[in-house]
GROMACS .gro file of C-alpha atoms in nm:
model
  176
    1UNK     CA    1   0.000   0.000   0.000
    2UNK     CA    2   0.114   0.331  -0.047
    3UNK     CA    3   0.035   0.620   0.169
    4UNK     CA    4   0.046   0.979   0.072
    5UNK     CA    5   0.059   1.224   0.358
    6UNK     CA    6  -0.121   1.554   0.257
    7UNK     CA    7  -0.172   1.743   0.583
    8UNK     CA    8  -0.017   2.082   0.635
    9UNK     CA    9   0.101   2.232   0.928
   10UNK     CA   10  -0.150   2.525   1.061
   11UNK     CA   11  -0.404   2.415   0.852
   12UNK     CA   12  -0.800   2.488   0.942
   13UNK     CA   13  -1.095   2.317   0.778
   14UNK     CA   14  -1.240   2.647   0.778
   15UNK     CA   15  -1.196   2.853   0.501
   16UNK     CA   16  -1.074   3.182   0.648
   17UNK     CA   17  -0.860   3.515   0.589
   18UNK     CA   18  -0.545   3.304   0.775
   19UNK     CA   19  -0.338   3.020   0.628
   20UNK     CA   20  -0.418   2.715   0.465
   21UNK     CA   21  -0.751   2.517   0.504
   22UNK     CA   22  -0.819   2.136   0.373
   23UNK     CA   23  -0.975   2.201   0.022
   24UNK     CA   24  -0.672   2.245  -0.109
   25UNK     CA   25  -0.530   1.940   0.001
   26UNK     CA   26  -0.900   1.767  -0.092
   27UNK     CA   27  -0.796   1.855  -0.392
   28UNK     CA   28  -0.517   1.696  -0.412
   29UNK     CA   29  -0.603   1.323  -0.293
   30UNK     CA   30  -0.520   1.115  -0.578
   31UNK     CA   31  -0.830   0.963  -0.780
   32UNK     CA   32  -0.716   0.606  -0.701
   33UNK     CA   33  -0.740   0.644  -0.325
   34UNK     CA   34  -0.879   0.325  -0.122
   35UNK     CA   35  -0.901   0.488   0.214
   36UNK     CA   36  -0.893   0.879   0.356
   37UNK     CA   37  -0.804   0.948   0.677
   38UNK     CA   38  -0.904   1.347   0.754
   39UNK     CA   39  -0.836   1.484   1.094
   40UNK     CA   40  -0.865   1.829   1.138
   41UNK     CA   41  -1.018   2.101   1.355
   42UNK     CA   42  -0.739   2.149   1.641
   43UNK     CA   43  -0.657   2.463   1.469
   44UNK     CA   44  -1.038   2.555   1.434
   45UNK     CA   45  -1.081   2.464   1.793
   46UNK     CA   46  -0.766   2.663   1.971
   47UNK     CA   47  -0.796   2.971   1.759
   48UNK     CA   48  -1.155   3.018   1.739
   49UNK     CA   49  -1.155   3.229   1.347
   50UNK     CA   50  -1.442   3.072   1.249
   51UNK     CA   51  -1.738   3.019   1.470
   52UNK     CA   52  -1.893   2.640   1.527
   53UNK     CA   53  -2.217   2.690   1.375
   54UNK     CA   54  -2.447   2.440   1.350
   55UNK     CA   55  -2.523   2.099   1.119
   56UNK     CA   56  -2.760   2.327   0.918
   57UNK     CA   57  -2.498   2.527   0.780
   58UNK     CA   58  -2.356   2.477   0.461
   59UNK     CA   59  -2.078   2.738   0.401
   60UNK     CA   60  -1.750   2.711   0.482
   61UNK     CA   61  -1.726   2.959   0.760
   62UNK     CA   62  -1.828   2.829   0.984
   63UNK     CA   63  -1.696   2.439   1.128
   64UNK     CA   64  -2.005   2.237   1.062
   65UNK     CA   65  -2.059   2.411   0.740
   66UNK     CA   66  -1.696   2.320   0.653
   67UNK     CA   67  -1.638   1.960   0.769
   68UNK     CA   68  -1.988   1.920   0.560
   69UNK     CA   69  -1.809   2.093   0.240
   70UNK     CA   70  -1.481   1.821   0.336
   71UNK     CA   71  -1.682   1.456   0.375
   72UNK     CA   72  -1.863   1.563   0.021
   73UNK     CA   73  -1.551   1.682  -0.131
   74UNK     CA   74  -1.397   1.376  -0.093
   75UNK     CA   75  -1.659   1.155  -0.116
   76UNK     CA   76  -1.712   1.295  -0.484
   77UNK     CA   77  -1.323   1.313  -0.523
   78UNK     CA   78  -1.332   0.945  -0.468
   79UNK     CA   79  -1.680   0.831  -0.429
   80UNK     CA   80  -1.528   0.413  -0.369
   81UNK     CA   81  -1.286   0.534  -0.104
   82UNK     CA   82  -1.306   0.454   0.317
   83UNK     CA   83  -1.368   0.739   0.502
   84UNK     CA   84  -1.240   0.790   0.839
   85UNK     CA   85  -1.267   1.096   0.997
   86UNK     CA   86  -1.062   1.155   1.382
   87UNK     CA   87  -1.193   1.292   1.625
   88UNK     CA   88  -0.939   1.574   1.769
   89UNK     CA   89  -0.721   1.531   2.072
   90UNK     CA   90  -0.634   1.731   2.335
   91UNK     CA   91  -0.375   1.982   2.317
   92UNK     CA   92  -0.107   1.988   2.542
   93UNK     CA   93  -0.085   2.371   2.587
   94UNK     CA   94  -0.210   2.584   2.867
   95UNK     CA   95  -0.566   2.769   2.801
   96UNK     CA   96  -0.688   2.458   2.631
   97UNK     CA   97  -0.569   2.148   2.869
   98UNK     CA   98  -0.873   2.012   3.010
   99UNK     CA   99  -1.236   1.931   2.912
  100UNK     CA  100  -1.431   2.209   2.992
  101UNK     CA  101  -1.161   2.456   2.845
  102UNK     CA  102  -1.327   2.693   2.617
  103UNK     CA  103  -1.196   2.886   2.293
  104UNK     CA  104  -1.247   3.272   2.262
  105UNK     CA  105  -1.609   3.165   2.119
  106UNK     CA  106  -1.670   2.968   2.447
  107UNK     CA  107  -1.638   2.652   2.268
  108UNK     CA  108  -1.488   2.305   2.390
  109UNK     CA  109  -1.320   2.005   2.238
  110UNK     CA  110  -1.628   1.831   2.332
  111UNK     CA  111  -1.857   2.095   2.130
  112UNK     CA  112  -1.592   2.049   1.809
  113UNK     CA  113  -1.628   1.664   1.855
  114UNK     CA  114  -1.998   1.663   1.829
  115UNK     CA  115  -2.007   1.851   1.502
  116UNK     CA  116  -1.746   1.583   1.365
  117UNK     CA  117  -1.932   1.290   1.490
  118UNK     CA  118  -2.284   1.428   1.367
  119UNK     CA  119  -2.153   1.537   0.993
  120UNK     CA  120  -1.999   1.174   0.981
  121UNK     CA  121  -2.309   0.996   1.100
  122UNK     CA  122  -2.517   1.313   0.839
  123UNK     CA  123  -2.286   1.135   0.563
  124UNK     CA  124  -2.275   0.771   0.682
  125UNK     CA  125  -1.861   0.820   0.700
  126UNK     CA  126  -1.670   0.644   1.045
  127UNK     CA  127  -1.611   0.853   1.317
  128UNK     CA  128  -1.252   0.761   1.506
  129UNK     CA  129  -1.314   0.844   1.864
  130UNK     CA  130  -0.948   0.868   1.978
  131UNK     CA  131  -0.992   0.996   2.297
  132UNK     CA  132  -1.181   0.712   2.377
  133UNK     CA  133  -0.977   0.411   2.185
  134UNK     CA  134  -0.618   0.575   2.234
  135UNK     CA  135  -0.573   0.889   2.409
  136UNK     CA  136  -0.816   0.962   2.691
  137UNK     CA  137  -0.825   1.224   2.911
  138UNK     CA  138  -0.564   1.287   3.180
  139UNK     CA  139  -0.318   1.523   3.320
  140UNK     CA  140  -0.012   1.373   3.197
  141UNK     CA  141  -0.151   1.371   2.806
  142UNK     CA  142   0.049   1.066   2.781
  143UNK     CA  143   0.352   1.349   2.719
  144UNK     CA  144   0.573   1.120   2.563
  145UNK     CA  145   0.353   1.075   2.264
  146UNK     CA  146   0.402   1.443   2.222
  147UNK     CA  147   0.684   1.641   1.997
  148UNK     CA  148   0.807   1.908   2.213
  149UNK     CA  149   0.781   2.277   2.036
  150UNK     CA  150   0.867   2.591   2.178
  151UNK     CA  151   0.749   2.973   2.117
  152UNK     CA  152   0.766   3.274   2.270
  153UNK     CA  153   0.518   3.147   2.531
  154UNK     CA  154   0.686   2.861   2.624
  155UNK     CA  155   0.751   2.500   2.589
  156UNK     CA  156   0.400   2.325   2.491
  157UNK     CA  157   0.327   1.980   2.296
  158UNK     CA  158   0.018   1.961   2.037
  159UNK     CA  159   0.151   1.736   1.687
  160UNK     CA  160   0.232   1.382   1.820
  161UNK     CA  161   0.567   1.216   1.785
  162UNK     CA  162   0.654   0.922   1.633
  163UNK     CA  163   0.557   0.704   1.912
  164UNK     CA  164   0.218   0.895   1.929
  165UNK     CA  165   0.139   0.859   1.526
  166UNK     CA  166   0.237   0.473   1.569
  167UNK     CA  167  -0.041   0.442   1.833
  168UNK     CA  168  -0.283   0.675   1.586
  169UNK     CA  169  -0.166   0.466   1.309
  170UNK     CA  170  -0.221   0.120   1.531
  171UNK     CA  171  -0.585   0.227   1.603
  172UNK     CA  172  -0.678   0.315   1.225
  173UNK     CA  173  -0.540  -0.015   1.118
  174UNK     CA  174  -0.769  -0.199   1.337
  175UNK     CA  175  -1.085  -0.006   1.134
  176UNK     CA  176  -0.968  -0.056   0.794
   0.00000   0.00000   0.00000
């Protein structure tokens, strides 16, 4: 099998006035695909551009509106392929640690979740609950799954390591 990577770093599934967004990289899945794996929203989530919305919408503004727009882009891109769409998991940076840690919208994970899980179930696409079959909740974040990064505020941990993709990776295989 080959595998094709397509994510890019700081990308939203919101289409917005900052960075990238997934339609381009929809765009790009090749036409022979077998299965997709999408997993976005963390950047939706922590930096709140776009507000949630709700499964009504149907323009990519908002998140619902958006992930809609995604599943049916490539489900016509490649209308044979497996669909499996992540749910997010949790950050390991400061405002947004726990569960009931809102965004500037007064959002949480759990609200960003729900919209996932209902647009997949809306399409009839699988929902990967990974905070449920590989990372739950805790105060450690399982840390060593994380890549350390640094900024100006600090040391935090949000893209997974190698160890934590493996797991990811693990837990996919089992659905295909």
């Amino acid at each position: 099998a080959i595998e094709v990577n397509l994510a890019k770093m700081s990308s939203t599934v919101c289409v917005n006035d900052v960075g990238n967004n997934v339609f381009t990289q929809i765009s790009n899945i090749p036409g022979d695909t077998n299965v997709v794996v999408f997993w976005g929203g963390t950047n939706d989530f922590f930096y709140a551009r776009n507000i949630l919305g709700t499964i009504n919408d149907t323009d990519k503004t908002t998140f619902y509106g958006a992930m809609k727009n995604a599943i049916l882009e490539i489900k016509k891109k490649v209308p044979n392929a497996k669909i499996i769409v992540n749910s997010l998991i949790y950050r390991r940076q400061t405002r947004l640690i726990s569960p009931t840690s809102t965004n500037i919208n007064g959002n949480t994970k759990q609200d960003y979740d729900k919209a996932i899980k209902e647009v997949c179930n809306l399409y009839n696409v699988i929902y990967n609950e990974l905070n449920i079959n590989v990372y739950p909740y805790d105060d450690t974040l399982a840390k060593n799954d994380y890549r350390e990064q640094t900024n100006e505020g600090g040391v935090y941990y949000t893209h997974l390591n190698e160890n934590g993709n493996i797991k990811v990776y693990d837990n996919i295989r089992k659905i295909i």
